[in-house]
Short mmCIF file of C-alpha atoms in Angstrom, two decimals:
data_model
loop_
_atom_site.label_atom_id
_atom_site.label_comp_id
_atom_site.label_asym_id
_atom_site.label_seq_id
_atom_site.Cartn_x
_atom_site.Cartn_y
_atom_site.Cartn_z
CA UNK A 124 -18.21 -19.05 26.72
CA UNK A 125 -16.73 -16.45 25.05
CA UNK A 126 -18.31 -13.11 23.84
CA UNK A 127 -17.09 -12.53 20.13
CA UNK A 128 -18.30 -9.61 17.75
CA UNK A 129 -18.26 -9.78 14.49
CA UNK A 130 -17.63 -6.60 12.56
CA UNK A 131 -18.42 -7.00 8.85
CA UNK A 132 -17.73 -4.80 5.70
CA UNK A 133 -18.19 -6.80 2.52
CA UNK A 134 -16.15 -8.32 -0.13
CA UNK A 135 -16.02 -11.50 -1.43
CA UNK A 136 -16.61 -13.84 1.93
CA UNK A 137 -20.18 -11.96 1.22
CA UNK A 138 -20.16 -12.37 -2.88
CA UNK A 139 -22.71 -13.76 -4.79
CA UNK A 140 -22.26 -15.26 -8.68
CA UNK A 141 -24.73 -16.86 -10.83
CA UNK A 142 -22.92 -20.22 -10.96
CA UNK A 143 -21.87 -22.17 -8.12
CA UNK A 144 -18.39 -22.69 -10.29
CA UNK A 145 -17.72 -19.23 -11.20
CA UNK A 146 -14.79 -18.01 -8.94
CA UNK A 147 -14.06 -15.22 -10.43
CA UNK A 148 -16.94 -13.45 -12.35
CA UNK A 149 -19.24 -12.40 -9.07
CA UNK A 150 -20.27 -9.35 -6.78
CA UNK A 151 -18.90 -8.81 -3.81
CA UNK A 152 -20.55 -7.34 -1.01
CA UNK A 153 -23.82 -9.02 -1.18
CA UNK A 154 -25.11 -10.99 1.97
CA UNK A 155 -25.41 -9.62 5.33
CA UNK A 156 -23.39 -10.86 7.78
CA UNK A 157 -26.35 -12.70 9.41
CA UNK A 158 -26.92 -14.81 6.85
CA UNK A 159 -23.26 -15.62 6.61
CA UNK A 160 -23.29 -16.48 10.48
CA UNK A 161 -26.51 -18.45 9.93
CA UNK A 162 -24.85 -20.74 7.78
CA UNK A 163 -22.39 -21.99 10.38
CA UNK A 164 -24.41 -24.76 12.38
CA UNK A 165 -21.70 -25.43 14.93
CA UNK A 166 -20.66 -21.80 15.94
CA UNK A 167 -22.77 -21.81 19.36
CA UNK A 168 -20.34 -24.26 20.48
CA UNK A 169 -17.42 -21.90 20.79
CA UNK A 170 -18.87 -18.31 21.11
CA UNK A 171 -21.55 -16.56 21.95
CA UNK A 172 -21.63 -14.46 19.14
CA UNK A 173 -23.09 -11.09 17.94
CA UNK A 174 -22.37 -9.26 14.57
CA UNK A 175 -23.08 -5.96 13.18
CA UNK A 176 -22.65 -4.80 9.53
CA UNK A 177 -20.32 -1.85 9.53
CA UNK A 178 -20.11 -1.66 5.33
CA UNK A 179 -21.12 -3.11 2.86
CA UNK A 180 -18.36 -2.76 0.30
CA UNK A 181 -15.84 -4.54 -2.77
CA UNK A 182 -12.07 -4.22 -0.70
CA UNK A 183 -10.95 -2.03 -3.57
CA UNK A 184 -13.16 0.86 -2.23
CA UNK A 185 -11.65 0.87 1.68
CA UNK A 186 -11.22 4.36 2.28
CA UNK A 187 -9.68 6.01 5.18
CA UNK A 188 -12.97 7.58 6.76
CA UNK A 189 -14.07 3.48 7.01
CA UNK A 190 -10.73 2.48 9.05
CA UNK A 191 -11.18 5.61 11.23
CA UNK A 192 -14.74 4.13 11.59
CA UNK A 193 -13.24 0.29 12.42
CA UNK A 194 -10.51 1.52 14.46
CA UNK A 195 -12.75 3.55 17.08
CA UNK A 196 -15.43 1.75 16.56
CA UNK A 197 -13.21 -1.65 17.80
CA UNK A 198 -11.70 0.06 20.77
CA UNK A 199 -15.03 0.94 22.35
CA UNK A 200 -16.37 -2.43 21.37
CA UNK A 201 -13.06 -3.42 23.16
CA UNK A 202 -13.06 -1.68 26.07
CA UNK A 203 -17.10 -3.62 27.72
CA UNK A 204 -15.56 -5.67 29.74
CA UNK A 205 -18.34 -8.78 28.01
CA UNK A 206 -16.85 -8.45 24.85
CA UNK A 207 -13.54 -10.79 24.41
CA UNK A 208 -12.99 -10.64 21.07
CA UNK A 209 -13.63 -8.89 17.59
CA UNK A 210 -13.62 -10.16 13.66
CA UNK A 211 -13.45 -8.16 10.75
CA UNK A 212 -14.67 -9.71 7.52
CA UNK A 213 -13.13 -7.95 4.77
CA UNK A 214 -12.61 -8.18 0.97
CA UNK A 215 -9.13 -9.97 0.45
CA UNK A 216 -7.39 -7.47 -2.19
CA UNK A 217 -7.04 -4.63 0.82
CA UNK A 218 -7.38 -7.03 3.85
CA UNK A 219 -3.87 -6.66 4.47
CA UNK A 220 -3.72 -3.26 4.65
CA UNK A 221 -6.71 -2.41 7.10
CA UNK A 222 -5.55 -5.26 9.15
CA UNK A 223 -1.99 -3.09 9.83
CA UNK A 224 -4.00 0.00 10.25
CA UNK A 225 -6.02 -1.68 12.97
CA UNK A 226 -2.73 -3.52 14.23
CA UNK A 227 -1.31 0.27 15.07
CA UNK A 228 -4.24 1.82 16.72
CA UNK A 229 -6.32 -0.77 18.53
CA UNK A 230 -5.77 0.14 21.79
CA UNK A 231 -6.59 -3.17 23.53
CA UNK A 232 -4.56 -7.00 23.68
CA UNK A 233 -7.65 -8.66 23.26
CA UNK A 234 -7.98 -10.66 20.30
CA UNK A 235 -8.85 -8.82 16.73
CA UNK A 236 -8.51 -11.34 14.02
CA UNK A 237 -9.05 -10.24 10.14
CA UNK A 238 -10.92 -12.86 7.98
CA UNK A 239 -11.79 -13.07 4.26
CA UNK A 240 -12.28 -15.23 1.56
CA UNK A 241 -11.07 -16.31 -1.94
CA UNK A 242 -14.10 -17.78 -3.18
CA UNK A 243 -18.22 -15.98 -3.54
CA UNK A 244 -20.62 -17.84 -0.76
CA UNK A 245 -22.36 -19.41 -3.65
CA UNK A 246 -18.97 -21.54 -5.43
CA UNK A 247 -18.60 -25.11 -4.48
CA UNK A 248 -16.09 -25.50 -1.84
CA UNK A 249 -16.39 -21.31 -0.64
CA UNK A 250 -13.51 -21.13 1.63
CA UNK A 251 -15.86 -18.57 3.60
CA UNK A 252 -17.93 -20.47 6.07
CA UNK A 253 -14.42 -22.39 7.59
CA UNK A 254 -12.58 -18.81 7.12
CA UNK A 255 -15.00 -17.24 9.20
CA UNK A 256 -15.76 -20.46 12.08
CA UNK A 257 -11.91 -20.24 12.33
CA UNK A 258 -11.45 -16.87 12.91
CA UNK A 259 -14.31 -16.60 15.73
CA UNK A 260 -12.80 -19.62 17.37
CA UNK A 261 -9.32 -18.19 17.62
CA UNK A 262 -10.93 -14.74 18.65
CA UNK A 263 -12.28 -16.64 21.28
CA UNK A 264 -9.12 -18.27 22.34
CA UNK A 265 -6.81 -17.48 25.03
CA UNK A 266 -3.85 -18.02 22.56
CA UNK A 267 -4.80 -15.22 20.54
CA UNK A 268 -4.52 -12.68 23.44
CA UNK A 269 -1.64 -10.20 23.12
CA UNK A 270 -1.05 -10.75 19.51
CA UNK A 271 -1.88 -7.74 17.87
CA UNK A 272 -4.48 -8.01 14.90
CA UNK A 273 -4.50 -11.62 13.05
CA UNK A 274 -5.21 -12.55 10.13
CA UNK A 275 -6.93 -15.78 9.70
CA UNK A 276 -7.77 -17.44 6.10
CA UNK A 277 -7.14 -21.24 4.64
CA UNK A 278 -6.25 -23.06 8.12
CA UNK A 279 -3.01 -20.25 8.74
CA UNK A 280 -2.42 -17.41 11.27
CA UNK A 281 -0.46 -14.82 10.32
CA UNK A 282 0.68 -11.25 11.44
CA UNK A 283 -0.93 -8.36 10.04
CA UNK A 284 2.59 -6.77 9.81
CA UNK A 285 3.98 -9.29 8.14
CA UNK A 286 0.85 -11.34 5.55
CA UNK A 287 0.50 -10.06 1.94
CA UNK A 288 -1.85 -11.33 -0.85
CA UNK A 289 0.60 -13.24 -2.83
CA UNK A 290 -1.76 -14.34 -5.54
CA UNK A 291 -4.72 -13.27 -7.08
CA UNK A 292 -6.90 -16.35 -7.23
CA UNK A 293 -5.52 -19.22 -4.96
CA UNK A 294 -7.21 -19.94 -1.44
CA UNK A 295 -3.61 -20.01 0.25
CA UNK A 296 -2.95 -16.34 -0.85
CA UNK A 297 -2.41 -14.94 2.41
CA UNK A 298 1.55 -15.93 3.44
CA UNK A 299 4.12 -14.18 5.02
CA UNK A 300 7.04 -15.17 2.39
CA UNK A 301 10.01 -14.02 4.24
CA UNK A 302 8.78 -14.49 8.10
CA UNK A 303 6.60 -17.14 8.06
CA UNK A 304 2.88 -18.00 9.33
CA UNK A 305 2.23 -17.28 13.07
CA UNK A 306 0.96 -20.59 13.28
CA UNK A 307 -2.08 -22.95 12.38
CA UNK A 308 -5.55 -24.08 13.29
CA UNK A 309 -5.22 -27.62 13.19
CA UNK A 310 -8.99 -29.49 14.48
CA UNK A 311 -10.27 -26.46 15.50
CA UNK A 312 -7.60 -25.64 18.15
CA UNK A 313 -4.31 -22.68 17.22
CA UNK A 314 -1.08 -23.29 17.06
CA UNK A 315 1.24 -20.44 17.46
CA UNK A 316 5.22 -21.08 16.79
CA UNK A 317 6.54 -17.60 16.76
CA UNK A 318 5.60 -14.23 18.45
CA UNK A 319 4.90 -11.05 16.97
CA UNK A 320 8.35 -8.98 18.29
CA UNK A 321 7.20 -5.22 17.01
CA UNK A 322 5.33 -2.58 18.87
CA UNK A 323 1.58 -3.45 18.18
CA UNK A 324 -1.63 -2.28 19.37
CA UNK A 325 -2.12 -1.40 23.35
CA UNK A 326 1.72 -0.74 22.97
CA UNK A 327 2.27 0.87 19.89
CA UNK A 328 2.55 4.44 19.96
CA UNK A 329 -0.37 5.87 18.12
CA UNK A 330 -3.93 7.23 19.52
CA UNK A 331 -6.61 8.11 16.76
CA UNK A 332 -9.20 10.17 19.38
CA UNK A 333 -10.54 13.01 17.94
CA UNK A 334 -8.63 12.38 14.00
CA UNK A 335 -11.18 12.55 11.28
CA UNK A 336 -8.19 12.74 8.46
CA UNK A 337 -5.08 11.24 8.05
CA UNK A 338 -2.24 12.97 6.19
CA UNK A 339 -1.70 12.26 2.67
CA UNK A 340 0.68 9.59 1.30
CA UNK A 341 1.37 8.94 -2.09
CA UNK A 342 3.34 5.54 -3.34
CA UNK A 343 5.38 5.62 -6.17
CA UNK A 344 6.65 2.73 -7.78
CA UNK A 345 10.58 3.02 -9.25
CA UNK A 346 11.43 1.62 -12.53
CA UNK A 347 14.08 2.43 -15.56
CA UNK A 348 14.26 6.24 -17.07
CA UNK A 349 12.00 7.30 -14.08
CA UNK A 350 11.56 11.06 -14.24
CA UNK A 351 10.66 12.27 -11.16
CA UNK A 352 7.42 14.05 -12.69
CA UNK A 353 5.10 11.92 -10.27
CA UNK A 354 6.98 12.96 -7.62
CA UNK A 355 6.78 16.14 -7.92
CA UNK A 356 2.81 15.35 -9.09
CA UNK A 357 2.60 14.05 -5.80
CA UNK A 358 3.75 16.82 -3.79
CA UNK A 359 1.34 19.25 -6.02
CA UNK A 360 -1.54 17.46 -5.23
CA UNK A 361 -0.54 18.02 -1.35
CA UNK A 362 1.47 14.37 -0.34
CA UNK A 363 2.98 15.20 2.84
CA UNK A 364 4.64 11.60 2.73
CA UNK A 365 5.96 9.87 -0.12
CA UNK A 366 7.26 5.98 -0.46
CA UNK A 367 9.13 4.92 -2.96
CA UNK A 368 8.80 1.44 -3.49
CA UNK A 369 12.70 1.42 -5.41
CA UNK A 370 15.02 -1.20 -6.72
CA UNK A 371 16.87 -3.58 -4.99
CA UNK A 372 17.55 -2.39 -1.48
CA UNK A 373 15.48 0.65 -2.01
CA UNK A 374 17.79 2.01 -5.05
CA UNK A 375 16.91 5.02 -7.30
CA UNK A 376 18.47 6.69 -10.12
CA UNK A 377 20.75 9.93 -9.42
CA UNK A 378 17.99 11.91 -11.11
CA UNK A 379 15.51 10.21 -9.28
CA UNK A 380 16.92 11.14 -5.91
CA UNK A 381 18.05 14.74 -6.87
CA UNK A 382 14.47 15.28 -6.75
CA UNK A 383 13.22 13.41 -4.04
CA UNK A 384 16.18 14.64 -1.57
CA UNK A 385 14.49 18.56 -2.36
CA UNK A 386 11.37 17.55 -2.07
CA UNK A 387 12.34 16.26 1.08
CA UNK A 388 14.43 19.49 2.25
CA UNK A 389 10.55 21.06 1.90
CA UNK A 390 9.35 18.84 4.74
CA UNK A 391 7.98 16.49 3.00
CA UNK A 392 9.44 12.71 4.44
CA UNK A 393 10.58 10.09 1.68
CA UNK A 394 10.57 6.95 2.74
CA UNK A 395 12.62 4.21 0.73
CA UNK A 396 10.83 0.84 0.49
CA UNK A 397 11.23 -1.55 -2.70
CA UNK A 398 9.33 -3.13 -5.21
CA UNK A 399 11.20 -6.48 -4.16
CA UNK A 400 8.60 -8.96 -2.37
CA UNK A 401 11.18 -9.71 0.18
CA UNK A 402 14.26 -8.35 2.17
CA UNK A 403 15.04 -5.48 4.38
CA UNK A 404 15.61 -1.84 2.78
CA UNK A 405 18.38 -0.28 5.18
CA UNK A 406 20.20 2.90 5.77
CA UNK A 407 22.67 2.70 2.68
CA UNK A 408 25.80 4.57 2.44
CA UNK A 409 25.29 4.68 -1.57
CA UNK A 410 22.67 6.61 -1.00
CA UNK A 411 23.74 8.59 1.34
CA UNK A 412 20.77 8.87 3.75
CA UNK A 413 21.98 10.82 6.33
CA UNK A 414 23.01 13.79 3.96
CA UNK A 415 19.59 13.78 2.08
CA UNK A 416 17.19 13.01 5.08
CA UNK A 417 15.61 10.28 3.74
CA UNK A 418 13.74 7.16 6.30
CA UNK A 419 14.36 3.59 5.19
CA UNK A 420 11.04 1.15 5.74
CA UNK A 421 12.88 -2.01 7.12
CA UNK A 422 10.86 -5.05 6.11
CA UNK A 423 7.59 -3.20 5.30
CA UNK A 424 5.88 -3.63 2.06
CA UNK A 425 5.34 0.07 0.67
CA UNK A 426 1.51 -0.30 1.41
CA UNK A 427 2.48 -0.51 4.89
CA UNK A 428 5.13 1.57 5.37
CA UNK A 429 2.37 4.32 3.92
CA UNK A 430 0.44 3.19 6.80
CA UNK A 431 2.65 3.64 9.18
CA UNK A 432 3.77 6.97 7.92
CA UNK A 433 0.27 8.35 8.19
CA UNK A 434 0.21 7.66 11.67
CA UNK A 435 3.97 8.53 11.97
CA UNK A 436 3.11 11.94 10.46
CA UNK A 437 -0.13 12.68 13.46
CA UNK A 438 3.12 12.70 15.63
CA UNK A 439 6.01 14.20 14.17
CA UNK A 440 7.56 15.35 11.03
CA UNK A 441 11.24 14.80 11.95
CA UNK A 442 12.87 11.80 9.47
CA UNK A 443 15.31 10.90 12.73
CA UNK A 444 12.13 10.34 14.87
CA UNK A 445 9.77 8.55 11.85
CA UNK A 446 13.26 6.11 11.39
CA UNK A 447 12.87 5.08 15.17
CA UNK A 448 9.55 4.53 14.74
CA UNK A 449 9.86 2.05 11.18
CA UNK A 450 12.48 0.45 13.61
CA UNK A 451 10.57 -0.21 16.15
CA UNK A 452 6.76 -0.80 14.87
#
């Protein structure tokens, strides 16, 4: 059978509440990882597998030190020739994000699937145990191989470029609105129905050896009579990237972009994204892209295209070369 690791961190597949039907008032971060595994009976039957607990955290304190950690810490795991697969548990609220962060600089196409839950182990019906047996059983399938990093929660595989949280409380959370789910496990076997088509892991672009700090990148979120001041806030407190999650197809006010196109003519890259949950954000003649030197985040949310500006920015600080790389990743 299969070797399959199980990396864990926390969050709410690992909560504890005081009632077994409180959903929502609980701690996070609670049991270890063995006890979680212990709980699934029928797991021998489709990996052999071994855990460690990496964190012990709520989601909402991921920090970047803790991905660096994941990140190398999966690619040597990665690289034994006995191990076949990894899964991350992970609080839900920044699953999605780590999950990207992993899908750009895991070095490997062997399986890395992201798992969570909505409810605390101790609720009636805790989505956990199933989240979890699924996502070691399509770690340990050849389906999964060459996917880039999954992300596996209420019966669904998605992409990790693509999945977003979509509501704050529901066990099917976890969609990709505008591109759809992967695919399904369906009696404990996956069904894929579309490919992931951007660069991911072993051939994305990015190698984190030897970074302990990724460069700073702020979000800001556009909305009417926007000043600019947290803009330029940003770029005091040393933001060598900023997104700006605009309206519409990445729109801004004339004010608005007065300020960002300087801040960018310091060398600082703007990225347009938008606070729209759906669409692509493209090169607009309106704004005039080319003449203020602005990047355009194609179908990324703004939490990603952050991501993927970090790592953009370990590389290169030319906007023409960052563009090629939010086309192609």
């Amino acid at each position: 059978m299969k070797n399959i690791i199980v990396l864990a961190t926390g969050g709410t597949i690992a909560g504890v509440s005081h009632s077994s039907t409180d959903t929502t008032s609980y701690q996070s971060a609670i049991l270890p990882i063995k006890e979680l595994l212990a709980e699934i009976d029928s797991l021998h039957t489709i990996a052999n597998v071994y855990s460690e607990q990496v964190a012990q955290i709520d989601s909402a304190d991921m920090n970047h030190d803790l991905w660096l950690l994941l990140a190398n810490r999966s690619n040597a795991l990665l690289k034994e020739p006995h191990i076949d697969g990894i899964v991350i548990t992970h609080g839900t609220d920044t699953l999605e994000e780590t999950a990207y962060f992993l899908n750009l600089v895991v070095n490997s196409p062997k399986p890395v699937v992201m798992v969570g839950a909505m409810r605390p182990s101790t609720a009636i019906s805790s989505d956990g145990p199933m989240n979890l047996y699924n996502a070691i059983l399509l770690a340990a399938s050849p389906a999964a191989y060459g996917k880039g990093v999954l992300v596996a929660l209420n019966d669904t595989i998605n992409s990790s470029r693509d999945v977003t949280k979509t509501n704050t409380s529901l066990q099917d959370t976890f969609k990709a609105p505008e591109l759809g789910y992967l695919g399904y496990i369906i009696d404990g076997q996956p069904h894929f129905y579309r490919m992931p088509t951007r660069k991911h892991t072993h051939l994305a672009d990015f190698d984190i050896q030897g970074i302990t700090a990724l460069p700073q990148v702020d979000i800001l979120y556009g909305h009417v009579h926007d000043s600019g001041a947290l803009a330029q806030a940003a770029v005091a407190s040393g933001a060598k990237g900023i997104i700006y999650a605009g309206l519409g197809n990445g729109n801004m006010s004339q004010q608005v972009r007065t300020i960002l196109s300087h801040i960018q003519k310091t060398g600082i890259i703007v990225v347009r994204s938008t606070r729209v949950s759906n669409g692509v954000v493209t090169r607009n003649g309106a704004i005039d892209d080319e003449h203020h030197g602005f990047v355009v985040a194609d179908t990324l949310s703004p939490q990603k295209a952050r991501i993927l500006l970090m790592l953009a920015l370990t590389k290169t600080s030319s906007p023409a070369e960052i563009q090629q790389i939010f086309w192609s990743h």
